[in-house]
Short mmCIF file of C-alpha atoms and ligand atoms in Angstrom, two decimals:
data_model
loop_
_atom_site.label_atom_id
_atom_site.label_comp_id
_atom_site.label_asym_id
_atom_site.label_seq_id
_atom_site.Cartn_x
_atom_site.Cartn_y
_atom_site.Cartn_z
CA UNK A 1452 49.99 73.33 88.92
CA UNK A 1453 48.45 72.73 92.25
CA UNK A 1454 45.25 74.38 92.98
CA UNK A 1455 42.79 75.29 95.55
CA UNK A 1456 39.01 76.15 95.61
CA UNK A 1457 36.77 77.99 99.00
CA UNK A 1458 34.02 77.07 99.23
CA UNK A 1459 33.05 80.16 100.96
CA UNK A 1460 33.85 81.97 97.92
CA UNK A 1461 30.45 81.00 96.68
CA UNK A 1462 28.71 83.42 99.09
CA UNK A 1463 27.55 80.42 101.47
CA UNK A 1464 29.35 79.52 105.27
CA UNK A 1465 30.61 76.19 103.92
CA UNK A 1466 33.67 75.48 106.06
CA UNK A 1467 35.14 73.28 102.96
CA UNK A 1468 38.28 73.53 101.35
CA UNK A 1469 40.29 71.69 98.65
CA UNK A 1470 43.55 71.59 97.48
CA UNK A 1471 44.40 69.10 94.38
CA UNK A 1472 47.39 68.66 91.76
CA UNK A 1473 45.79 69.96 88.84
CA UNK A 1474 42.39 71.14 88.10
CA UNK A 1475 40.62 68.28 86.68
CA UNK A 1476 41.14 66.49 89.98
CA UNK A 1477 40.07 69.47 91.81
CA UNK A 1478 36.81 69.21 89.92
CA UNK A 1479 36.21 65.85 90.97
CA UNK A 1480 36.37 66.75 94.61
CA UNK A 1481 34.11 69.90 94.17
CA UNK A 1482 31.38 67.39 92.24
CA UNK A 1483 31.47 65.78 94.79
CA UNK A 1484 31.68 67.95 97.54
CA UNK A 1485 28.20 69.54 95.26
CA UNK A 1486 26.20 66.07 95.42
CA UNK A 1487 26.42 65.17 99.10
CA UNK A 1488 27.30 68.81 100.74
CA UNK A 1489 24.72 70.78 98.39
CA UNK A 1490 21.75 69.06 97.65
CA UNK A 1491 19.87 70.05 95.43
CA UNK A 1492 22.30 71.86 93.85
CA UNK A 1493 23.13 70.43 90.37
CA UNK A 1494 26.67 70.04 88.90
CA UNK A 1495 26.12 71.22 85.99
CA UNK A 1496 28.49 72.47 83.26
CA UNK A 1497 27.72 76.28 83.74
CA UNK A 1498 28.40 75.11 86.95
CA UNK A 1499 32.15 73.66 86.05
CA UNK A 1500 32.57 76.94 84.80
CA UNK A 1501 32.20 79.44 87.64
CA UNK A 1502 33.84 77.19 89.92
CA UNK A 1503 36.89 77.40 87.29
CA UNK A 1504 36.72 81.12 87.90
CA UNK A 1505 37.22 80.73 91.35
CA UNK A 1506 40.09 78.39 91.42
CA UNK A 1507 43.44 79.46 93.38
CA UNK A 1508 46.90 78.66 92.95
CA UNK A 1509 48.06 76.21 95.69
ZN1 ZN B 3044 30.64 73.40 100.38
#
């Protein structure tokens, strides 16, 4: 299933957005999207984890 994250969603003005095939390659995008966009936010597994609660179908 296709899927999409906001990254608005996580109460910042971020203008990103991404749409992947399935979520473990959506993941990959949002770490990292985290690393170079967020510093010095850490991707951390809690981390995985509220992003998974804010994923969209695509
Ligand atoms: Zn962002």
């Amino acid at each position: 299933m296709a899927v999409k994250i906001v990254c608005a969603d996580f109460n910042n003005d971020c203008p990103a957005q991404f749409t992947a095939g399935d979520e473990g390659e959506l993941l990959e995008h949002v770490e990292l999207h985290t690393k170079t966009a967020h510093q010095p936010m850490e991707w951390t597994p809690e981390l995985v984890e509220v992003v998974k609660t804010h994923l969209q179908p695509a």
